[in-house]
PDB file of C-alpha atoms in Angstrom:
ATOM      1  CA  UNK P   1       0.000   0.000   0.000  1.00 66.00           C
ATOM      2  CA  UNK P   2       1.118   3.376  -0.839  1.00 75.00           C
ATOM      3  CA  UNK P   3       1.192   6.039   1.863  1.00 89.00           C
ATOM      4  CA  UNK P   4       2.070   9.560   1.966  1.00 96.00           C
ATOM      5  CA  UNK P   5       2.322  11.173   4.820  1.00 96.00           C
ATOM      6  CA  UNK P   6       2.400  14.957   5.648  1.00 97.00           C
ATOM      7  CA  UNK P   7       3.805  17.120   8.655  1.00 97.00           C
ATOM      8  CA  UNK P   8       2.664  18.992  11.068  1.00 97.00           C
ATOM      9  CA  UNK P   9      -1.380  18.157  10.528  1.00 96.00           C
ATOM     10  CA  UNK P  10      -1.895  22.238  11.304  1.00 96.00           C
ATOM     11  CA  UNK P  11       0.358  25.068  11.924  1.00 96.00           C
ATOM     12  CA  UNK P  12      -0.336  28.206  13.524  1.00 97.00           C
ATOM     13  CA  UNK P  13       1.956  30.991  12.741  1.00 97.00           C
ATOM     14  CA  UNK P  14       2.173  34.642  13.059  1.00 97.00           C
ATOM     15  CA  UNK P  15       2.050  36.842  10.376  1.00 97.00           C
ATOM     16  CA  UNK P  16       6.339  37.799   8.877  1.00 97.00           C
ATOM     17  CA  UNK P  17       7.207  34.466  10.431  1.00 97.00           C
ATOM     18  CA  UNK P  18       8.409  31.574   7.696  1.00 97.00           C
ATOM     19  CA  UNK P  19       7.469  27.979   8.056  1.00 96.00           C
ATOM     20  CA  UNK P  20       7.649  24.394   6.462  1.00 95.00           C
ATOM     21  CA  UNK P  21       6.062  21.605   6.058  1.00 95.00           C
ATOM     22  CA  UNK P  22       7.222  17.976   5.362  1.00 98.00           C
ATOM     23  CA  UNK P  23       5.976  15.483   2.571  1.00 98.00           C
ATOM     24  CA  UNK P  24       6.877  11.590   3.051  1.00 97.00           C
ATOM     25  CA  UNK P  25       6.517   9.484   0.210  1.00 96.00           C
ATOM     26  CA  UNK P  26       7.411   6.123  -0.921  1.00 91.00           C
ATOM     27  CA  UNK P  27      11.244   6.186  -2.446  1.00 85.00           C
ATOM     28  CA  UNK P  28      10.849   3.615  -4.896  1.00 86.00           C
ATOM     29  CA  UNK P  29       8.488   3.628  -8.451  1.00 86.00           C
ATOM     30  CA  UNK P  30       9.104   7.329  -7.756  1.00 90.00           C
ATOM     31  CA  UNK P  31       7.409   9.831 -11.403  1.00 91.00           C
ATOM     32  CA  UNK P  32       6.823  13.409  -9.727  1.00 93.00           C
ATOM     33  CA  UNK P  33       5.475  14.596  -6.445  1.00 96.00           C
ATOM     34  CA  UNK P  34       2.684  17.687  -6.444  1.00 96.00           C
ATOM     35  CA  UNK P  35       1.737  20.147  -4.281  1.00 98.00           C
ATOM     36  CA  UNK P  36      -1.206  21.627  -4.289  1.00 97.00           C
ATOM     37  CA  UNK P  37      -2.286  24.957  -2.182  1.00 97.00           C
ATOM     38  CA  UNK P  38      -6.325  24.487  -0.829  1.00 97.00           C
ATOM     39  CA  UNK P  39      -8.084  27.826   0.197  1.00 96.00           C
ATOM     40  CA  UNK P  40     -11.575  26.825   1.975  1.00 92.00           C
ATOM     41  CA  UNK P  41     -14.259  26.553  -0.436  1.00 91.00           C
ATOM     42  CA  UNK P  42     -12.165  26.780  -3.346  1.00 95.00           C
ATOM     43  CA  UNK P  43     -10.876  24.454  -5.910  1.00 96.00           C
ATOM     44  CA  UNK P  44      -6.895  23.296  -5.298  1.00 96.00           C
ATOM     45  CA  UNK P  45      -4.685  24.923  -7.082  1.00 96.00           C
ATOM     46  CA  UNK P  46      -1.200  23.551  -8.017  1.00 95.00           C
ATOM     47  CA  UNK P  47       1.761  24.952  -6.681  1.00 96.00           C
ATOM     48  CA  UNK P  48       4.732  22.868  -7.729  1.00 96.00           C
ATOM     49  CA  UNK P  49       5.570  19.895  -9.733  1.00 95.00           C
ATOM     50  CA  UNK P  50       8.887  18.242  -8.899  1.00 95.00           C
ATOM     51  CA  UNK P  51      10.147  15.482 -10.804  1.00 93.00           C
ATOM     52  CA  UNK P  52      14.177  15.003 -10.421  1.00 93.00           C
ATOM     53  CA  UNK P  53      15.872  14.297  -7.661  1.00 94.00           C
ATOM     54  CA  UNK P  54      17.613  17.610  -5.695  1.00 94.00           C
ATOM     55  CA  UNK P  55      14.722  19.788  -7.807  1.00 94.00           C
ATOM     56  CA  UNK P  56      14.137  23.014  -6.140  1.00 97.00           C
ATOM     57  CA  UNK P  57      11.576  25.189  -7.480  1.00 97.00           C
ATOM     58  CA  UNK P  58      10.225  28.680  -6.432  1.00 97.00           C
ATOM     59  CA  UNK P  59       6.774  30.822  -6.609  1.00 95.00           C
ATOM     60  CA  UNK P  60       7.286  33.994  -4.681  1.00 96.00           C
ATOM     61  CA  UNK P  61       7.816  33.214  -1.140  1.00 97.00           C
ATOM     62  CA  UNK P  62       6.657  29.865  -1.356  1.00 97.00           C
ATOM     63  CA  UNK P  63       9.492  27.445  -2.586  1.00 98.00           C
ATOM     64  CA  UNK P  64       9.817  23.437  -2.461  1.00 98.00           C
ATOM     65  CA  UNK P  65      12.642  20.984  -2.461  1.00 98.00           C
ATOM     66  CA  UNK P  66      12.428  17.019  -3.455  1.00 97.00           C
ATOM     67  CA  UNK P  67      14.800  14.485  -2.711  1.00 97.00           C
ATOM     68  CA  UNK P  68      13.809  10.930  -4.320  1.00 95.00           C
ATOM     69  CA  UNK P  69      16.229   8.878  -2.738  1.00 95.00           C
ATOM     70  CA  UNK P  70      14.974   9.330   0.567  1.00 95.00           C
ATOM     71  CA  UNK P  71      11.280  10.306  -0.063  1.00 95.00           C
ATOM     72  CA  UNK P  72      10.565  13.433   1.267  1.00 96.00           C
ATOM     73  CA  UNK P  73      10.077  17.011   0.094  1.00 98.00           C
ATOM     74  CA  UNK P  74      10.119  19.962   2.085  1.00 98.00           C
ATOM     75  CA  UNK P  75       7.543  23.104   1.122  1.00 98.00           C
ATOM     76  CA  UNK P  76       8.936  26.922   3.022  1.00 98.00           C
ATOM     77  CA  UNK P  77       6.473  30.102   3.168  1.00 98.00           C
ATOM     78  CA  UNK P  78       9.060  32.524   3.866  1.00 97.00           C
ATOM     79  CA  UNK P  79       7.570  35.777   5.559  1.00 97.00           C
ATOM     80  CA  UNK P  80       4.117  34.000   5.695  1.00 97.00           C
ATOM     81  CA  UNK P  81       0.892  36.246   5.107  1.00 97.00           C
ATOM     82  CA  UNK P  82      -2.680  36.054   6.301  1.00 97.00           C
ATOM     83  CA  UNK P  83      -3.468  35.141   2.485  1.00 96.00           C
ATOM     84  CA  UNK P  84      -1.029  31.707   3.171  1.00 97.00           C
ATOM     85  CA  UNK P  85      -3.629  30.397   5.046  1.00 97.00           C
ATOM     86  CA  UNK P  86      -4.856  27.646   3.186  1.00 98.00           C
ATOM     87  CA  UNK P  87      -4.445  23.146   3.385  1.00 97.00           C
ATOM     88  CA  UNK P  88      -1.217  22.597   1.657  1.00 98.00           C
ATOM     89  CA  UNK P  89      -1.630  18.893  -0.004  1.00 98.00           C
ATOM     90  CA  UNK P  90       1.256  16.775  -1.517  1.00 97.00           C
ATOM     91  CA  UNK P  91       0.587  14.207  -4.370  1.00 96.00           C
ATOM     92  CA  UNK P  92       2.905  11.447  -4.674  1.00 94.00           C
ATOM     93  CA  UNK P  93       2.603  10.236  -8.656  1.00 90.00           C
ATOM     94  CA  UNK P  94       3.768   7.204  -9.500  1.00 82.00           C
ATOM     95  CA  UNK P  95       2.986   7.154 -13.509  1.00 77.00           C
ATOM     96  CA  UNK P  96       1.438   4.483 -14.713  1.00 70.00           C
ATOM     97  CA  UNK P  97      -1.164   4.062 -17.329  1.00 65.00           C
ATOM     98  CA  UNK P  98      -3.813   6.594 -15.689  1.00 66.00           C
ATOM     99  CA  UNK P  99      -1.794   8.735 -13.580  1.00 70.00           C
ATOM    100  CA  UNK P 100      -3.115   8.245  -9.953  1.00 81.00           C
ATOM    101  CA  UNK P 101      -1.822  10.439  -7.426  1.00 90.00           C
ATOM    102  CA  UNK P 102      -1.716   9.254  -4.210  1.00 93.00           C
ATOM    103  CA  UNK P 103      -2.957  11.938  -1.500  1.00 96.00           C
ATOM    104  CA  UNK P 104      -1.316  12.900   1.878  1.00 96.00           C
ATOM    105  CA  UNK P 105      -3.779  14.283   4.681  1.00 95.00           C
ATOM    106  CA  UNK P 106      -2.307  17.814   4.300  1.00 97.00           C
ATOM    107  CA  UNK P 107      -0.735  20.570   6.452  1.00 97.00           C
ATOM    108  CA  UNK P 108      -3.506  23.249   7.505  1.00 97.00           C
ATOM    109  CA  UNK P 109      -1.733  26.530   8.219  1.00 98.00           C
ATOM    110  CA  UNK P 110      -3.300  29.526   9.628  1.00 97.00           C
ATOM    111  CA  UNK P 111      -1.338  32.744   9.362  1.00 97.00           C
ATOM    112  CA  UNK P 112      -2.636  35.187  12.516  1.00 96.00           C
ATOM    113  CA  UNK P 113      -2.664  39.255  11.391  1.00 94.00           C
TER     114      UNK P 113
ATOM    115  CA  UNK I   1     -10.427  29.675 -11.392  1.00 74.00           C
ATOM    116  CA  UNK I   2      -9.219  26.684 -12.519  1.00 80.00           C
ATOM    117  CA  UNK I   3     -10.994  26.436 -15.981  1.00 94.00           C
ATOM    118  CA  UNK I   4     -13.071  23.163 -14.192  1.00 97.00           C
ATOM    119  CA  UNK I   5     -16.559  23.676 -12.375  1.00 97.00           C
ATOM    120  CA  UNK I   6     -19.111  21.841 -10.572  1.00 98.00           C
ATOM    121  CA  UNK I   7     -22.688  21.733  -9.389  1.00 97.00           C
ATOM    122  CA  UNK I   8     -24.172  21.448  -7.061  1.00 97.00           C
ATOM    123  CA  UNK I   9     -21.470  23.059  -4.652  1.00 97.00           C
ATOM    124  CA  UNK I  10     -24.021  21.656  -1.915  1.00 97.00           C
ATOM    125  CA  UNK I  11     -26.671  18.643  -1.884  1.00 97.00           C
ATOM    126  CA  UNK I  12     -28.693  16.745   0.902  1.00 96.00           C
ATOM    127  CA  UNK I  13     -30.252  13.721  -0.420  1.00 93.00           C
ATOM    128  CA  UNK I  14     -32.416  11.203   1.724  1.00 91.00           C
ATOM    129  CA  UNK I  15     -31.192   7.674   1.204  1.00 90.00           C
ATOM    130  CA  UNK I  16     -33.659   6.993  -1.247  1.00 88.00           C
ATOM    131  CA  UNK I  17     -32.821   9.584  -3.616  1.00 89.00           C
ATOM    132  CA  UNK I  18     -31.828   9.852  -6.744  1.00 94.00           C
ATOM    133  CA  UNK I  19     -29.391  12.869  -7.632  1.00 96.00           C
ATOM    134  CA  UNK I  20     -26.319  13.510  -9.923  1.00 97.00           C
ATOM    135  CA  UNK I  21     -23.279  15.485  -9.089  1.00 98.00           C
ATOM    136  CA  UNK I  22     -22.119  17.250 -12.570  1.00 98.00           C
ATOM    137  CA  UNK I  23     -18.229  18.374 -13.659  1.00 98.00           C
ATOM    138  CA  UNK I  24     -17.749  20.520 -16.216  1.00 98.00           C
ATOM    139  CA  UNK I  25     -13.759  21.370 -17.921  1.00 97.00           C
ATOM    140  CA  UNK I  26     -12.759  24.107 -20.102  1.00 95.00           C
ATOM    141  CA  UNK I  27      -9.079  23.468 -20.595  1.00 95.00           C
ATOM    142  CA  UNK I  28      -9.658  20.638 -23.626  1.00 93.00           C
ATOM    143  CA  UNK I  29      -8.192  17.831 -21.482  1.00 93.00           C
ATOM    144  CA  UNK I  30      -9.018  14.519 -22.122  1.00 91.00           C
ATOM    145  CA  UNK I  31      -9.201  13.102 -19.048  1.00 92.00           C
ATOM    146  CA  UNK I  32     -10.807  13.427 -16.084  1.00 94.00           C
ATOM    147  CA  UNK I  33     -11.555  12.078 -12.476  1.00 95.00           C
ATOM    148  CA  UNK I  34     -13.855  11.934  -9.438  1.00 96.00           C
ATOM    149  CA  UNK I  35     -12.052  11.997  -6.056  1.00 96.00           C
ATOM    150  CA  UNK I  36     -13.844  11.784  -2.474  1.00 97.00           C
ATOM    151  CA  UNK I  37     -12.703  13.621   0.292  1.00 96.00           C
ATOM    152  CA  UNK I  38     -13.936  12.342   3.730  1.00 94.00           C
ATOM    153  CA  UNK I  39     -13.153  14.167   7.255  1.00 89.00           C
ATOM    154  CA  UNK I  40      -9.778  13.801   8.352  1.00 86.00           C
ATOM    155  CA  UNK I  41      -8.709  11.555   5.499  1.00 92.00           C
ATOM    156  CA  UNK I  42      -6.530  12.243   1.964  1.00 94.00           C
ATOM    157  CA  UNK I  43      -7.799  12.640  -1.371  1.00 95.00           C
ATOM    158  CA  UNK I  44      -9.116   8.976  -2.631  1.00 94.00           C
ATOM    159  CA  UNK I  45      -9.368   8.457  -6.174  1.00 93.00           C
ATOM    160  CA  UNK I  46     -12.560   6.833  -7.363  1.00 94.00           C
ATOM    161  CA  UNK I  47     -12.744   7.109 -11.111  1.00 93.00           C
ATOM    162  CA  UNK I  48     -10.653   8.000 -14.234  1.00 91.00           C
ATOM    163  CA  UNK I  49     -11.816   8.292 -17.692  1.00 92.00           C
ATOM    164  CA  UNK I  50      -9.383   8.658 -20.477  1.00 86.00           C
ATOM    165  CA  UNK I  51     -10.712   9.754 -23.877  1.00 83.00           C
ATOM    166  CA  UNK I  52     -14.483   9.009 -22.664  1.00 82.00           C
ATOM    167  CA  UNK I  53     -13.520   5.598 -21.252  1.00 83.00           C
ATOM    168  CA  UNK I  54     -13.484   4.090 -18.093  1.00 84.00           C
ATOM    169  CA  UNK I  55     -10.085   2.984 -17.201  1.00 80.00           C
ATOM    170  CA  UNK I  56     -10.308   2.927 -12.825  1.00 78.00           C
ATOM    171  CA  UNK I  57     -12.610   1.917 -10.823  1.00 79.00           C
ATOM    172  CA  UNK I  58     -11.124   2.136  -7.511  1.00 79.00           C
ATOM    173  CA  UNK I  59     -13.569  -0.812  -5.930  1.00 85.00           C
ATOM    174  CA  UNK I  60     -16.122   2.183  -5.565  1.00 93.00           C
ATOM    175  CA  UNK I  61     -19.719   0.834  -4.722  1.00 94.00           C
ATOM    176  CA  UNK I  62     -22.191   0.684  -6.776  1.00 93.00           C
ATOM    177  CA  UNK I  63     -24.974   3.236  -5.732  1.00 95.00           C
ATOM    178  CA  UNK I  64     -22.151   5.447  -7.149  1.00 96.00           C
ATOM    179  CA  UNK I  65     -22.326   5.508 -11.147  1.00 95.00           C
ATOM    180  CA  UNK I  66     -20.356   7.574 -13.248  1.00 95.00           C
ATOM    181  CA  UNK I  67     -20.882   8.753 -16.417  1.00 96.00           C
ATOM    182  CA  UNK I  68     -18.458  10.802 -19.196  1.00 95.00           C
ATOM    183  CA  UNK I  69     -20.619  11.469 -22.523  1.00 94.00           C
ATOM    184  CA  UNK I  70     -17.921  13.342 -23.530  1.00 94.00           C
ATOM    185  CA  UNK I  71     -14.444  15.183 -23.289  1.00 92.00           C
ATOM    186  CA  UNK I  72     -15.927  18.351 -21.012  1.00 96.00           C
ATOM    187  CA  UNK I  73     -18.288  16.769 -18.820  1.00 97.00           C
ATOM    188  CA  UNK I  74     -18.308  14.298 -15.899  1.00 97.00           C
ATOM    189  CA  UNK I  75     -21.548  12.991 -14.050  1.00 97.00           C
ATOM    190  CA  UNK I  76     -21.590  11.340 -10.656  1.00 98.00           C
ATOM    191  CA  UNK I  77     -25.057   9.273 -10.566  1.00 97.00           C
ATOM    192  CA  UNK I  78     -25.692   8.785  -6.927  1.00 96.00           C
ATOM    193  CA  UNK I  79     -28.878   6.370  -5.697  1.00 94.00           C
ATOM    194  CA  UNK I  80     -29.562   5.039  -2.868  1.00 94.00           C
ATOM    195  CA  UNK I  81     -26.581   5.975  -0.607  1.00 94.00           C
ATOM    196  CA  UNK I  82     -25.669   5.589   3.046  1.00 95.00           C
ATOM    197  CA  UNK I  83     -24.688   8.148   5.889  1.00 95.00           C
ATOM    198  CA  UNK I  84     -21.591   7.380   4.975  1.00 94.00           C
ATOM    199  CA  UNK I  85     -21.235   8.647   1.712  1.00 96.00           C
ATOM    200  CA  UNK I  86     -21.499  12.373   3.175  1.00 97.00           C
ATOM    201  CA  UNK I  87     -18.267  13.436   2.299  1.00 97.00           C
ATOM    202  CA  UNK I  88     -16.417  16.228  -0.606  1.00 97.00           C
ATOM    203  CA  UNK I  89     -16.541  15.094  -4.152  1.00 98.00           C
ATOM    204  CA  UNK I  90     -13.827  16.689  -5.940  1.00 98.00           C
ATOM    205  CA  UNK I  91     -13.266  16.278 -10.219  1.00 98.00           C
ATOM    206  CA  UNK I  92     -10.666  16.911 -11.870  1.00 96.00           C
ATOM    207  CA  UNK I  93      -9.321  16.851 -15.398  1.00 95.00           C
ATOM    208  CA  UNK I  94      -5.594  16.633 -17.128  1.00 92.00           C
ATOM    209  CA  UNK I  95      -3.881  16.001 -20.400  1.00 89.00           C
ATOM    210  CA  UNK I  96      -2.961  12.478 -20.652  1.00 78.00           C
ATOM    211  CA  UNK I  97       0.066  12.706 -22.846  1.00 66.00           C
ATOM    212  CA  UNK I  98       1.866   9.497 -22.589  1.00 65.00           C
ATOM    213  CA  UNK I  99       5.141   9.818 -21.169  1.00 68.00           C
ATOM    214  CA  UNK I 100       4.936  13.332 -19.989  1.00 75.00           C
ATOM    215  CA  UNK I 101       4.114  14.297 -16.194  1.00 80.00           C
ATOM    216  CA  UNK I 102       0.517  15.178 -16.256  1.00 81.00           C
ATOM    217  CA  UNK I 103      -1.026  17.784 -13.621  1.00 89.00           C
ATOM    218  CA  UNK I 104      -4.572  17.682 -12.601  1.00 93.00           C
ATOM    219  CA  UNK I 105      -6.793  20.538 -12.307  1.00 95.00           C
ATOM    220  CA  UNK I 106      -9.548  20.343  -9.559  1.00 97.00           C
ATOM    221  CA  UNK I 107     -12.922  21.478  -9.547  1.00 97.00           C
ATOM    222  CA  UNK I 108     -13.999  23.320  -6.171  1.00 97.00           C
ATOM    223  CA  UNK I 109     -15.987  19.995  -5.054  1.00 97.00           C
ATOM    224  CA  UNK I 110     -20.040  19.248  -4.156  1.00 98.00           C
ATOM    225  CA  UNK I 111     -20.402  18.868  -0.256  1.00 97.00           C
ATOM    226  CA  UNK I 112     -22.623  16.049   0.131  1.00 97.00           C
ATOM    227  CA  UNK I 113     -24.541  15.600   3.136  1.00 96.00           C
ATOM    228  CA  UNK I 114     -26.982  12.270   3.250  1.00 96.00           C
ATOM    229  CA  UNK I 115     -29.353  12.106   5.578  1.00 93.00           C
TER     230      UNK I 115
END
């Protein structure tokens, strides 16, 4: 059975501080790993697709790191914002004919003003 | 917005019910997917379609029924469903190009309460 896991389940943070958040994923049959940003009541968005082993990519403040070998990526908020607050999901893909991702649980963060 | 929409964004059905959760995409993908969200767990996939066919069924009951007429639109057929079922039901569509990573765009999901 494939499991992702994500950490912390929530975060609470104030507003200028930076944070992360940990995705666990299976290190073998590994295709790309997503993340995905949630706002309540709103459709998730993507944020990053990562797909070679060391990758780091950046969108703003928000940037994420992958490393393959040992299964895990890393997402950072730097100088987070009340606008952050959102779920933050990670998608582990392992291709395949109909490209299932397999969900983790999330990290909810709330950014205080 | 993410080019993919969905109606109801709310619905309480009685058990004996018959209703139909619709998906709509506007990004000319050609495939797309229903995924459940229940409290406190991840994502789980339920269908994918690829070009208007059924290629997962992710051991999904029966009183769920899906239906893709074609490329732009997804139907969940729902009849005769438990307490249970009351969860999110997210869609989403993508590009299946063989080979190539292929990113999913989500629909902002029908709450389903049953009753």
């Amino acid at each position: 059975i494939l499991n992702v896991e994500q950490s912390p389940q929530s975060l609470h943070v104030q507003e200028g501080d930076s944070t992360n958040f940990t995705c666990s994923f299976p290190s073998s049959n590994f295709y790309a790993l997503h993340w995905y940003r949630w706002e309540t009541a709103k459709s998730p968005e993507a944020l990053f697709v990562m797909t070679l082993n060391g990758d780091e990519k950046k969108k703003g403040r928000i940037s994420a790191t992958l490393n393959t070998k040992e299964g895990y990526s890393y997402l950072y908020i730097k100088g987070s914002q009340p606008e952050d607050s959102a779920t933050y999901l990670c998608a582990f893909d392992y291709g395949g004919a109909t490209n299932k991702l397999i969900f983790g649980t999330g990290t909810l963060l709330a950014v205080q003003p | 917005e993410t080019g993919v929409t969905q109606t109801p964004r709310h619905l309480v059905m009685g058990m004996t019910n018959k209703k139909s959760l619709k998906c709509e995409q506007h990004l000319g993908h050609n495939a797309m997917y229903w995924y459940k969200q229940s409290a406190k767990k991840p994502l789980e996939l339920m269908f994918v379609y690829s070009l208007e066919e059924r290629v997962e069924n992710n051991s999904v009951p029966s009183r769920f029924s899906p239906e893709c007429p074609n490329s732009s639109h997804l139907f969940l057929h729902l009849h005769t469903l438990q307490p249970e079922d009351s969860a999110l039901y997210l869609c989403a569509s993508s590009q299946d190009f063989d080979g190539l990573v292929n990113e999913q765009f989500f629909g902002p999901g029908t709450r389903l309460t049953v009753l």
